[in-house]
mmCIF file of C-alpha atoms in Angstrom:
data_model
loop_
_atom_site.group_PDB
_atom_site.id
_atom_site.type_symbol
_atom_site.label_atom_id
_atom_site.label_comp_id
_atom_site.label_asym_id
_atom_site.label_seq_id
_atom_site.Cartn_x
_atom_site.Cartn_y
_atom_site.Cartn_z
ATOM 1 C CA MET A 1 -13.374 4.082 19.552
ATOM 2 C CA SER A 2 -13.027 1.073 17.485
ATOM 3 C CA CYS A 3 -14.803 -1.742 15.875
ATOM 4 C CA CYS A 4 -14.622 -5.087 17.400
ATOM 5 C CA SER A 5 -15.011 -8.714 17.051
ATOM 6 C CA SER A 6 -17.155 -10.592 19.399
ATOM 7 C CA PRO A 7 -18.427 -13.832 20.804
ATOM 8 C CA PRO A 8 -19.383 -16.627 18.463
ATOM 9 C CA LEU A 9 -23.021 -15.752 17.838
ATOM 10 C CA THR A 10 -24.894 -16.009 14.620
ATOM 11 C CA SER A 11 -25.675 -12.375 14.840
ATOM 12 C CA GLN A 12 -22.549 -10.506 15.656
ATOM 13 C CA LEU A 13 -21.614 -7.269 14.143
ATOM 14 C CA LEU A 14 -19.487 -4.548 13.599
ATOM 15 C CA VAL A 15 -20.556 -2.413 16.400
ATOM 16 C CA LEU A 16 -17.971 0.260 16.834
ATOM 17 C CA SER A 17 -17.380 1.896 20.028
ATOM 18 C CA PRO A 18 -16.108 5.234 21.156
ATOM 19 C CA ARG A 19 -15.878 6.737 24.540
ATOM 20 C CA GLU A 20 -18.799 8.429 26.210
ATOM 21 C CA THR A 21 -16.656 11.355 27.266
ATOM 22 C CA GLY A 22 -16.128 12.564 23.741
ATOM 23 C CA ARG A 23 -13.103 10.400 23.169
ATOM 24 C CA SER A 24 -13.798 7.496 20.949
ATOM 25 C CA LYS A 25 -13.645 4.119 22.514
ATOM 26 C CA CYS A 26 -12.463 1.031 21.056
ATOM 27 C CA LYS A 27 -15.310 -0.682 22.570
ATOM 28 C CA THR A 28 -17.130 -2.317 19.878
ATOM 29 C CA GLN A 29 -19.750 -4.567 21.098
ATOM 30 C CA LEU A 30 -19.682 -7.602 18.896
ATOM 31 C CA GLY A 31 -17.558 -6.077 16.352
ATOM 32 C CA SER A 32 -17.378 -7.676 13.045
ATOM 33 C CA CYS A 33 -20.445 -9.598 13.168
ATOM 34 C CA HIS A 34 -21.350 -11.835 10.446
ATOM 35 C CA VAL A 35 -24.412 -13.725 10.403
ATOM 36 C CA GLY A 36 -24.914 -15.929 7.519
ATOM 37 C CA ALA A 37 -23.489 -14.322 4.486
ATOM 38 C CA ARG A 38 -19.790 -14.238 4.011
ATOM 39 C CA MET A 39 -18.441 -11.001 2.625
ATOM 40 C CA SER A 40 -17.134 -11.366 -0.894
ATOM 41 C CA LEU A 41 -15.803 -8.695 -3.199
ATOM 42 C CA ASN A 42 -15.514 -10.890 -6.245
ATOM 43 C CA GLN A 43 -18.615 -13.046 -6.145
ATOM 44 C CA PRO A 44 -22.274 -12.029 -6.243
ATOM 45 C CA PRO A 45 -24.509 -12.976 -3.337
ATOM 46 C CA SER A 46 -25.610 -16.573 -3.532
ATOM 47 C CA SER A 47 -29.066 -16.966 -4.959
ATOM 48 C CA TYR A 48 -31.803 -18.188 -2.701
ATOM 49 C CA SER A 49 -32.880 -20.515 -5.473
ATOM 50 C CA SER A 50 -29.612 -22.432 -5.123
ATOM 51 C CA ASN A 51 -30.602 -23.450 -1.584
ATOM 52 C CA PRO A 52 -32.401 -26.847 -1.717
ATOM 53 C CA GLY A 53 -34.285 -26.088 1.505
ATOM 54 C CA ILE A 54 -35.668 -22.824 0.192
ATOM 55 C CA THR A 55 -36.551 -24.419 -3.138
ATOM 56 C CA LEU A 56 -38.524 -27.118 -1.308
ATOM 57 C CA LEU A 57 -40.286 -24.477 0.810
ATOM 58 C CA LYS A 58 -41.274 -22.552 -2.319
ATOM 59 C CA ASN A 59 -42.732 -25.682 -3.879
ATOM 60 C CA VAL A 60 -44.709 -26.510 -0.728
ATOM 61 C CA THR A 61 -46.165 -22.982 -0.494
ATOM 62 C CA LYS A 62 -47.172 -23.081 -4.156
ATOM 63 C CA LEU A 63 -48.907 -26.423 -3.558
ATOM 64 C CA LEU A 64 -50.754 -25.188 -0.453
ATOM 65 C CA TRP A 65 -51.748 -21.654 -1.464
ATOM 66 C CA GLY A 66 -50.966 -21.244 -5.152
ATOM 67 C CA PRO A 67 -50.745 -17.535 -5.986
ATOM 68 C CA SER A 68 -52.648 -16.539 -2.813
ATOM 69 C CA LEU A 69 -51.105 -15.147 0.340
ATOM 70 C CA PRO A 70 -50.521 -17.589 3.237
ATOM 71 C CA PRO A 71 -53.255 -17.678 5.901
ATOM 72 C CA GLY A 72 -53.282 -14.791 8.388
ATOM 73 C CA LEU A 73 -52.566 -17.110 11.308
ATOM 74 C CA LEU A 74 -49.374 -18.329 9.663
ATOM 75 C CA ILE A 75 -48.282 -14.770 8.891
ATOM 76 C CA SER A 76 -48.840 -13.598 12.474
ATOM 77 C CA THR A 77 -47.071 -16.675 13.857
ATOM 78 C CA VAL A 78 -44.026 -16.111 11.684
ATOM 79 C CA ARG A 79 -44.004 -12.395 12.513
ATOM 80 C CA ASN A 80 -44.106 -13.064 16.253
ATOM 81 C CA ALA A 81 -41.366 -15.674 15.951
ATOM 82 C CA TRP A 82 -39.172 -13.283 13.951
ATOM 83 C CA ASN A 83 -39.755 -10.427 16.422
ATOM 84 C CA SER A 84 -38.711 -12.652 19.312
ATOM 85 C CA THR A 85 -35.648 -13.872 17.460
ATOM 86 C CA TRP A 86 -34.746 -10.299 16.492
ATOM 87 C CA GLN A 87 -34.898 -9.174 20.113
ATOM 88 C CA ILE A 88 -32.616 -12.002 21.188
ATOM 89 C CA MET A 89 -30.090 -11.218 18.445
ATOM 90 C CA MET A 90 -30.196 -7.486 19.119
ATOM 91 C CA SER A 91 -29.626 -8.004 22.841
ATOM 92 C CA GLN A 92 -26.350 -9.710 21.943
ATOM 93 C CA LEU A 93 -25.456 -7.489 19.030
ATOM 94 C CA ALA A 94 -26.308 -4.151 20.608
ATOM 95 C CA PRO A 95 -27.000 -4.246 24.339
ATOM 96 C CA SER A 96 -29.529 -1.692 25.519
ATOM 97 C CA ASP A 97 -30.853 -0.257 28.749
ATOM 98 C CA SER A 98 -34.362 -0.791 30.067
ATOM 99 C CA ALA A 99 -35.698 1.953 27.770
ATOM 100 C CA GLY A 100 -34.256 0.340 24.643
ATOM 101 C CA ASN A 101 -31.371 2.808 24.268
ATOM 102 C CA TYR A 102 -28.247 1.313 22.733
ATOM 103 C CA THR A 103 -25.294 1.309 25.160
ATOM 104 C CA ARG A 104 -21.613 0.643 24.545
ATOM 105 C CA PRO A 105 -19.091 -1.357 26.573
ATOM 106 C CA ALA A 106 -15.796 0.242 27.562
ATOM 107 C CA SER A 107 -12.422 -0.250 25.941
ATOM 108 C CA LYS A 108 -10.107 -2.790 27.571
ATOM 109 C CA PHE A 109 -6.763 -1.337 26.509
ATOM 110 C CA PRO A 110 -6.675 2.476 26.710
ATOM 111 C CA LEU A 111 -3.232 3.950 26.232
ATOM 112 C CA GLN A 112 -2.983 5.404 29.721
ATOM 113 C CA ASN A 113 -3.002 1.894 31.196
ATOM 114 C CA TYR A 114 0.137 1.000 29.254
ATOM 115 C CA PRO A 115 3.531 2.756 29.040
ATOM 116 C CA PRO A 116 3.348 4.853 25.858
ATOM 117 C CA PRO A 117 4.906 2.714 23.139
ATOM 118 C CA THR A 118 7.791 4.319 21.294
ATOM 119 C CA THR A 119 9.252 1.669 18.997
ATOM 120 C CA ASN A 120 8.330 -1.200 16.725
ATOM 121 C CA LEU A 121 4.562 -0.891 16.508
ATOM 122 C CA HIS A 122 2.038 -2.512 14.181
ATOM 123 C CA LEU A 123 -1.510 -1.325 13.479
ATOM 124 C CA TYR A 124 -4.455 -3.668 12.950
ATOM 125 C CA VAL A 125 -7.613 -2.249 11.326
ATOM 126 C CA GLY A 126 -10.802 -3.158 9.478
ATOM 127 C CA LEU A 127 -11.965 -0.929 6.633
ATOM 128 C CA PRO A 128 -15.721 -0.891 7.412
ATOM 129 C CA CYS A 129 -15.063 0.464 10.905
ATOM 130 C CA PRO A 130 -15.217 4.277 11.301
ATOM 131 C CA TRP A 131 -13.133 4.101 14.481
ATOM 132 C CA ALA A 132 -10.334 2.240 12.708
ATOM 133 C CA HIS A 133 -10.694 4.637 9.780
ATOM 134 C CA ARG A 134 -9.647 7.497 12.069
ATOM 135 C CA THR A 135 -6.283 5.892 12.710
ATOM 136 C CA LEU A 136 -5.650 5.290 9.000
ATOM 137 C CA ILE A 137 -6.318 8.947 8.176
ATOM 138 C CA VAL A 138 -4.042 10.374 10.873
ATOM 139 C CA ARG A 139 -1.359 7.806 10.031
ATOM 140 C CA ALA A 140 -1.506 8.922 6.390
ATOM 141 C CA LEU A 141 -1.586 12.671 7.054
ATOM 142 C CA LYS A 142 1.348 12.466 9.449
ATOM 143 C CA GLY A 143 3.351 10.333 7.030
ATOM 144 C CA LEU A 144 3.675 7.359 9.379
ATOM 145 C CA GLU A 145 3.112 4.623 6.805
ATOM 146 C CA ASP A 146 6.701 3.354 7.031
ATOM 147 C CA ALA A 147 6.972 3.790 10.799
ATOM 148 C CA ILE A 148 3.645 2.039 11.553
ATOM 149 C CA PRO A 149 2.999 -0.934 9.231
ATOM 150 C CA VAL A 150 -0.615 -2.029 8.981
ATOM 151 C CA SER A 151 -2.531 -5.280 8.579
ATOM 152 C CA ILE A 152 -6.102 -4.955 7.302
ATOM 153 C CA ALA A 153 -8.673 -7.515 8.408
ATOM 154 C CA SER A 154 -12.125 -8.147 6.990
ATOM 155 C CA PRO A 155 -15.268 -9.446 8.718
ATOM 156 C CA GLY A 156 -15.325 -13.240 8.826
ATOM 157 C CA GLN A 157 -18.262 -15.626 8.704
ATOM 158 C CA ASP A 158 -17.882 -16.651 12.344
ATOM 159 C CA GLY A 159 -18.110 -13.093 13.611
ATOM 160 C CA SER A 160 -14.413 -12.380 13.965
ATOM 161 C CA TRP A 161 -12.016 -10.119 12.081
ATOM 162 C CA GLU A 162 -10.060 -12.414 9.812
ATOM 163 C CA PHE A 163 -7.110 -12.047 7.472
ATOM 164 C CA LYS A 164 -7.376 -13.250 3.895
ATOM 165 C CA ALA A 165 -5.974 -12.297 0.535
ATOM 166 C CA ILE A 166 -8.534 -10.453 -1.588
ATOM 167 C CA GLY A 167 -7.976 -10.361 -5.339
ATOM 168 C CA GLY A 168 -9.384 -8.114 -8.015
ATOM 169 C CA TRP A 169 -7.940 -4.808 -6.847
ATOM 170 C CA GLY A 170 -4.809 -4.681 -8.980
ATOM 171 C CA GLY A 171 -3.548 -1.245 -9.948
ATOM 172 C CA THR A 172 -5.587 0.755 -7.442
ATOM 173 C CA ASP A 173 -4.225 2.864 -4.602
ATOM 174 C CA ILE A 174 -7.164 2.239 -2.299
ATOM 175 C CA LEU A 175 -6.527 0.234 0.861
ATOM 176 C CA VAL A 176 -7.815 -3.352 0.749
ATOM 177 C CA PRO A 177 -7.986 -6.271 3.190
ATOM 178 C CA GLY A 178 -5.149 -8.766 3.256
ATOM 179 C CA LEU A 179 -3.093 -11.087 5.410
ATOM 180 C CA ASP A 180 -1.603 -10.524 8.844
ATOM 181 C CA ASN A 181 1.698 -9.016 7.762
ATOM 182 C CA LEU A 182 3.290 -9.318 11.187
ATOM 183 C CA ASN A 183 2.223 -12.412 13.088
ATOM 184 C CA GLY A 184 0.745 -14.497 10.280
ATOM 185 C CA CYS A 185 -2.425 -15.148 12.262
ATOM 186 C CA LYS A 186 -5.664 -16.248 10.648
ATOM 187 C CA ASN A 187 -7.803 -13.809 12.610
ATOM 188 C CA LEU A 188 -7.448 -10.919 15.030
ATOM 189 C CA LYS A 189 -8.483 -12.985 18.047
ATOM 190 C CA GLU A 190 -5.342 -15.078 17.527
ATOM 191 C CA VAL A 191 -3.253 -11.907 17.625
ATOM 192 C CA TYR A 192 -4.824 -10.798 20.905
ATOM 193 C CA LYS A 193 -4.136 -14.216 22.387
ATOM 194 C CA LEU A 194 -0.423 -13.784 21.687
ATOM 195 C CA ARG A 195 -0.153 -11.271 24.534
ATOM 196 C CA LYS A 196 1.227 -12.467 27.856
ATOM 197 C CA GLY A 197 -1.563 -14.210 29.724
ATOM 198 C CA GLY A 198 -3.672 -14.517 26.585
ATOM 199 C CA TYR A 199 -7.002 -12.787 26.064
ATOM 200 C CA ASP A 200 -10.595 -14.041 25.839
ATOM 201 C CA GLY A 201 -12.437 -10.755 25.385
ATOM 202 C CA ARG A 202 -13.604 -8.979 22.251
ATOM 203 C CA ALA A 203 -10.882 -8.687 19.629
ATOM 204 C CA THR A 204 -11.507 -5.160 18.386
ATOM 205 C CA VAL A 205 -10.084 -2.815 15.791
ATOM 206 C CA PRO A 206 -8.219 -0.542 15.646
ATOM 207 C CA MET A 207 -5.524 -2.197 17.694
ATOM 208 C CA LEU A 208 -1.957 -1.004 18.123
ATOM 209 C CA TRP A 209 0.422 -3.890 18.795
ATOM 210 C CA ASP A 210 3.792 -3.623 20.556
ATOM 211 C CA VAL A 211 5.946 -5.946 18.464
ATOM 212 C CA ASP A 212 8.836 -6.270 20.926
ATOM 213 C CA LYS A 213 6.722 -6.897 24.027
ATOM 214 C CA LYS A 214 4.070 -8.932 22.186
ATOM 215 C CA GLU A 215 1.432 -6.856 23.889
ATOM 216 C CA VAL A 216 -1.661 -4.853 23.013
ATOM 217 C CA ALA A 217 -0.419 -1.279 23.316
ATOM 218 C CA CYS A 218 -3.870 0.232 22.769
ATOM 219 C CA ASN A 219 -7.222 -0.512 21.174
ATOM 220 C CA GLU A 220 -8.894 2.840 21.928
ATOM 221 C CA SER A 221 -9.073 4.775 18.687
ATOM 222 C CA TYR A 222 -8.920 8.296 20.106
ATOM 223 C CA ASP A 223 -5.841 7.431 22.181
ATOM 224 C CA ILE A 224 -4.216 6.049 19.033
ATOM 225 C CA ILE A 225 -4.869 9.122 16.888
ATOM 226 C CA GLN A 226 -3.625 11.423 19.634
ATOM 227 C CA PHE A 227 -0.457 9.341 19.864
ATOM 228 C CA PHE A 228 0.002 9.320 16.081
ATOM 229 C CA ASN A 229 -0.483 13.083 16.001
ATOM 230 C CA SER A 230 2.145 14.034 18.564
ATOM 231 C CA GLY A 231 3.991 10.988 19.872
ATOM 232 C CA LEU A 232 5.909 9.867 16.798
ATOM 233 C CA ASN A 233 7.140 13.095 15.214
ATOM 234 C CA ASP A 234 10.687 11.751 15.107
ATOM 235 C CA LYS A 235 9.443 9.031 12.733
ATOM 236 C CA ALA A 236 6.823 11.043 10.800
ATOM 237 C CA ARG A 237 7.433 12.409 7.297
ATOM 238 C CA ASN A 238 5.113 15.310 8.111
ATOM 239 C CA PRO A 239 6.077 16.220 11.707
ATOM 240 C CA GLY A 240 4.987 19.835 11.258
ATOM 241 C CA LEU A 241 1.324 18.889 10.997
ATOM 242 C CA ASP A 242 -0.378 19.223 14.365
ATOM 243 C CA LEU A 243 -4.034 18.188 14.452
ATOM 244 C CA ALA A 244 -4.459 19.124 18.122
ATOM 245 C CA THR A 245 -2.525 22.277 18.891
ATOM 246 C CA VAL A 246 -2.431 23.548 22.458
ATOM 247 C CA GLU A 247 -4.497 26.575 21.463
ATOM 248 C CA LEU A 248 -7.285 24.431 20.008
ATOM 249 C CA LYS A 249 -7.420 21.552 22.491
ATOM 250 C CA GLY A 250 -10.294 23.099 24.424
ATOM 251 C CA LYS A 251 -12.383 23.593 21.278
ATOM 252 C CA ILE A 252 -11.537 20.101 20.046
ATOM 253 C CA GLU A 253 -12.754 18.616 23.326
ATOM 254 C CA GLU A 254 -15.980 20.644 23.155
ATOM 255 C CA TRP A 255 -16.696 19.402 19.627
ATOM 256 C CA ASN A 256 -15.876 15.801 20.560
ATOM 257 C CA ASN A 257 -18.216 15.986 23.551
ATOM 258 C CA LEU A 258 -21.011 17.077 21.208
ATOM 259 C CA ILE A 259 -20.249 14.929 18.168
ATOM 260 C CA TYR A 260 -19.488 11.609 19.826
ATOM 261 C CA PRO A 261 -22.790 11.006 21.650
ATOM 262 C CA ASN A 262 -25.062 12.621 19.083
ATOM 263 C CA VAL A 263 -23.400 11.795 15.738
ATOM 264 C CA ASN A 264 -20.622 9.175 15.970
ATOM 265 C CA ASN A 265 -22.551 7.049 18.434
ATOM 266 C CA GLY A 266 -25.831 8.723 17.533
ATOM 267 C CA VAL A 267 -26.209 6.859 14.250
ATOM 268 C CA TYR A 268 -25.792 3.581 16.138
ATOM 269 C CA ARG A 269 -28.325 4.680 18.732
ATOM 270 C CA CYS A 270 -30.742 5.080 15.823
ATOM 271 C CA GLY A 271 -29.893 1.820 14.094
ATOM 272 C CA PHE A 272 -29.769 -0.306 17.230
ATOM 273 C CA ALA A 273 -32.674 1.254 19.115
ATOM 274 C CA GLN A 274 -34.957 -1.436 20.509
ATOM 275 C CA SER A 275 -37.977 0.744 21.166
ATOM 276 C CA GLN A 276 -39.759 3.475 19.226
ATOM 277 C CA GLU A 277 -39.100 5.957 22.032
ATOM 278 C CA ALA A 278 -35.369 5.216 22.043
ATOM 279 C CA TYR A 279 -35.212 5.649 18.283
ATOM 280 C CA ASP A 280 -37.162 8.919 18.373
ATOM 281 C CA ARG A 281 -34.780 10.386 20.960
ATOM 282 C CA ALA A 282 -31.698 9.284 19.064
ATOM 283 C CA VAL A 283 -32.828 10.474 15.653
ATOM 284 C CA ASN A 284 -33.939 13.864 16.992
ATOM 285 C CA ASN A 285 -30.594 14.387 18.738
ATOM 286 C CA LEU A 286 -28.723 13.281 15.615
ATOM 287 C CA PHE A 287 -30.403 15.640 13.184
ATOM 288 C CA SER A 288 -30.580 18.629 15.510
ATOM 289 C CA THR A 289 -26.816 18.248 15.980
ATOM 290 C CA LEU A 290 -26.181 17.894 12.249
ATOM 291 C CA GLU A 291 -28.268 21.025 11.593
ATOM 292 C CA MET A 292 -26.228 22.938 14.167
ATOM 293 C CA ILE A 293 -22.919 21.768 12.702
ATOM 294 C CA ASP A 294 -24.089 22.584 9.182
ATOM 295 C CA ASP A 295 -24.930 26.140 10.299
ATOM 296 C CA HIS A 296 -21.528 26.495 11.961
ATOM 297 C CA LEU A 297 -19.702 25.289 8.859
ATOM 298 C CA GLY A 298 -21.429 27.959 6.817
ATOM 299 C CA GLY A 299 -18.891 30.402 8.231
ATOM 300 C CA SER A 300 -15.962 28.187 9.191
ATOM 301 C CA ARG A 301 -13.925 25.928 6.930
ATOM 302 C CA TYR A 302 -13.314 23.365 9.675
ATOM 303 C CA LEU A 303 -14.877 22.816 13.086
ATOM 304 C CA CYS A 304 -12.230 24.826 14.924
ATOM 305 C CA GLY A 305 -11.600 27.455 12.259
ATOM 306 C CA ASP A 306 -8.966 27.428 9.535
ATOM 307 C CA SER A 307 -7.117 24.317 10.754
ATOM 308 C CA LEU A 308 -8.031 20.664 10.302
ATOM 309 C CA THR A 309 -8.089 18.963 13.709
ATOM 310 C CA LEU A 310 -8.699 15.561 15.259
ATOM 311 C CA ALA A 311 -12.330 16.632 15.781
ATOM 312 C CA ASP A 312 -12.727 16.929 11.998
ATOM 313 C CA VAL A 313 -11.210 13.491 11.459
ATOM 314 C CA CYS A 314 -13.641 11.967 13.965
ATOM 315 C CA LEU A 315 -16.635 13.633 12.315
ATOM 316 C CA PHE A 316 -15.498 12.801 8.777
ATOM 317 C CA THR A 317 -15.445 9.025 9.236
ATOM 318 C CA THR A 318 -19.122 9.102 10.241
ATOM 319 C CA LEU A 319 -20.123 11.546 7.493
ATOM 320 C CA ILE A 320 -18.450 9.530 4.715
ATOM 321 C CA ARG A 321 -20.610 6.538 5.730
ATOM 322 C CA PHE A 322 -23.808 8.488 6.261
ATOM 323 C CA ASP A 323 -25.541 8.282 2.882
ATOM 324 C CA VAL A 324 -24.093 4.893 1.907
ATOM 325 C CA VAL A 325 -25.006 3.150 5.174
ATOM 326 C CA TYR A 326 -26.550 5.061 8.066
ATOM 327 C CA ASN A 327 -29.276 6.870 6.134
ATOM 328 C CA VAL A 328 -30.669 3.572 4.884
ATOM 329 C CA LEU A 329 -29.633 0.758 7.198
ATOM 330 C CA PHE A 330 -29.724 2.700 10.469
ATOM 331 C CA LYS A 331 -32.964 4.577 9.664
ATOM 332 C CA CYS A 332 -31.290 8.006 9.713
ATOM 333 C CA THR A 333 -33.753 9.012 7.027
ATOM 334 C CA LYS A 334 -34.821 12.553 7.872
ATOM 335 C CA LYS A 335 -32.210 13.922 5.472
ATOM 336 C CA LYS A 336 -29.345 12.652 3.382
ATOM 337 C CA LEU A 337 -25.998 14.268 3.998
ATOM 338 C CA ILE A 338 -26.025 15.665 0.473
ATOM 339 C CA GLU A 339 -29.055 17.744 1.538
ATOM 340 C CA PHE A 340 -26.828 19.620 4.000
ATOM 341 C CA PRO A 341 -24.939 22.022 1.706
ATOM 342 C CA ASN A 342 -22.186 22.893 4.157
ATOM 343 C CA LEU A 343 -21.690 19.403 5.625
ATOM 344 C CA HIS A 344 -21.457 17.769 2.216
ATOM 345 C CA GLY A 345 -18.985 20.362 0.964
ATOM 346 C CA TYR A 346 -16.998 19.984 4.202
ATOM 347 C CA MET A 347 -16.879 16.218 3.710
ATOM 348 C CA ARG A 348 -15.656 16.670 0.115
ATOM 349 C CA ASP A 349 -13.036 19.141 1.326
ATOM 350 C CA ILE A 350 -11.516 16.548 3.679
ATOM 351 C CA TYR A 351 -11.940 13.708 1.163
ATOM 352 C CA GLN A 352 -9.852 15.684 -1.337
ATOM 353 C CA ILE A 353 -6.887 16.087 1.017
ATOM 354 C CA PRO A 354 -4.167 13.871 -0.494
ATOM 355 C CA LYS A 355 -4.135 10.316 0.909
ATOM 356 C CA VAL A 356 -7.581 10.542 2.520
ATOM 357 C CA ALA A 357 -9.566 9.117 -0.425
ATOM 358 C CA ALA A 358 -7.323 6.047 -0.488
ATOM 359 C CA THR A 359 -8.542 5.157 3.006
ATOM 360 C CA CYS A 360 -12.203 5.147 1.880
ATOM 361 C CA ASN A 361 -13.006 1.733 0.419
ATOM 362 C CA PHE A 362 -16.743 2.015 -0.231
ATOM 363 C CA VAL A 363 -17.184 -1.611 -1.314
ATOM 364 C CA GLU A 364 -15.694 -2.808 1.955
ATOM 365 C CA ILE A 365 -17.678 -0.256 3.936
ATOM 366 C CA MET A 366 -21.015 -1.219 2.389
ATOM 367 C CA ASP A 367 -20.372 -4.963 2.516
ATOM 368 C CA GLY A 368 -19.210 -4.652 6.114
ATOM 369 C CA TYR A 369 -22.638 -3.356 7.110
ATOM 370 C CA TYR A 370 -25.225 -4.663 4.662
ATOM 371 C CA LYS A 371 -23.809 -8.190 4.442
ATOM 372 C CA ILE A 372 -22.864 -8.489 8.101
ATOM 373 C CA LEU A 373 -25.577 -6.895 10.212
ATOM 374 C CA PHE A 374 -28.065 -9.671 9.672
ATOM 375 C CA PRO A 375 -30.728 -8.484 12.153
ATOM 376 C CA LEU A 376 -30.898 -5.160 10.297
ATOM 377 C CA ASN A 377 -30.687 -6.594 6.783
ATOM 378 C CA PRO A 378 -31.720 -10.285 6.714
ATOM 379 C CA GLY A 379 -31.415 -10.539 2.934
ATOM 380 C CA CYS A 380 -27.796 -9.340 3.056
ATOM 381 C CA ILE A 381 -28.419 -7.394 -0.171
ATOM 382 C CA ARG A 382 -26.126 -4.438 -0.702
ATOM 383 C CA PRO A 383 -27.965 -1.477 -2.247
ATOM 384 C CA VAL A 384 -26.568 0.572 -5.102
ATOM 385 C CA MET A 385 -24.122 3.333 -4.227
ATOM 386 C CA PRO A 386 -25.898 6.712 -3.819
ATOM 387 C CA SER A 387 -24.907 9.058 -6.602
ATOM 388 C CA GLY A 388 -23.769 11.719 -4.133
ATOM 389 C CA CYS A 389 -21.123 9.333 -2.797
ATOM 390 C CA GLU A 390 -19.490 8.463 -6.093
ATOM 391 C CA HIS A 391 -15.818 9.307 -6.419
ATOM 392 C CA GLN A 392 -16.372 11.886 -9.153
ATOM 393 C CA ILE A 393 -18.933 13.750 -7.044
ATOM 394 C CA LEU A 394 -16.697 13.693 -3.982
ATOM 395 C CA LEU A 395 -13.948 15.259 -6.103
ATOM 396 C CA SER A 396 -16.183 18.099 -7.303
ATOM 397 C CA PRO A 397 -15.196 21.655 -6.246
ATOM 398 C CA HIS A 398 -16.233 22.578 -2.733
ATOM 399 C CA ASN A 399 -14.944 26.195 -2.623
ATOM 400 C CA ARG A 400 -14.520 25.967 1.133
ATOM 401 C CA GLU A 401 -11.021 27.400 0.912
ATOM 402 C CA ASN A 402 -12.791 30.754 0.537
ATOM 403 C CA LEU A 403 -13.791 30.472 4.200
ATOM 404 C CA SER A 404 -10.167 30.335 5.386
ATOM 405 C CA SER A 405 -8.391 33.461 6.526
ATOM 406 C CA VAL A 406 -5.009 31.775 6.009
ATOM 407 C CA ASP A 407 -3.638 29.219 3.562
ATOM 408 C CA ASN A 408 -3.142 25.881 5.310
ATOM 409 C CA SER A 409 -2.548 23.933 2.130
ATOM 410 C CA MET A 410 1.177 23.498 2.722
ATOM 411 C CA GLN A 411 0.569 22.175 6.198
ATOM 412 C CA LEU A 412 -1.977 19.602 5.055
ATOM 413 C CA TYR A 413 -0.506 18.502 1.787
ATOM 414 C CA VAL A 414 3.052 17.618 2.692
ATOM 415 C CA SER A 415 3.579 13.938 1.911
#
């Protein structure tokens, strides 16, 4: 699945979308949605006091009520108005069924509807998006950085993925947003419109672009990672790594069919639920699934045994965001990931594979949610990083290699 950009609404967001069959779908309903606050890595959030309108409102309230609370009628009126506005924004941001369950639209450009691209490809991603993050990890592990150049967009104020130079990251290896290195476009929607016949739908990430044909080759994340895993071995620096061997494909599909609806999409079903009943169902399914996976990982290094697979990559990009975003913003509060001993160690195990940490830009991830999903966080204030997600903690020993019956280090660590 992938994140997307969406129609020009004040409340658009980075709703990422995978496939309901277990394969992730690049269907991101209103993908990078920005509502009022523009993401900035180098400037603090603007102070409310600098807004003349808010300053005037504060002065009026002091004059009318002094230190007392406003009258109950005013409070109830404002609450009802906000609830109505929230429902309107959420219906655009995260469409739901009649029971308030969040639903996802389908991807427009799955790989099977396009001849498999073989040459001259370019990858477009956004760092906050877990679906785009999948493609960056597989690209790195397979050693496809030279074969598949990448342009990294960031959420823009108008709700689109835009390209802009971001300073202040000199000397670090971590991936950061930048310009469109291929087409020189200002935003991703412009890139989509370059295809024959144009395009007026959601401009989502990840998106694989066919440079020669000027066409969207694919914007379904699971199709892209499958293709990166096995379709470009003649260009890969690590062609011997196979994240979906024939022997494990059945198990991988079983795990994807469990993890996608209950965990990958499950956190969004919690965060975007529009009724208490819908939230209760989603959060119960989420944590019962996490408990089951945690038990399984108590005796298995990876989901399918000793070998890292595409199923692990898909789970990892949700887990790495769990405590920094989903636990707080999406109300996945029953437990933090760090309270699951096996899941947290498993996440650290994958994080410590060379090249993976460089794909995890926590500033971009947190800003991409807390400063963009206005209906869920009207103040656009980014909370402090949880201590369990700090780089030093993620690099702490996990001892999960003791669960392996064979040594896969050479397979995983070839650059």
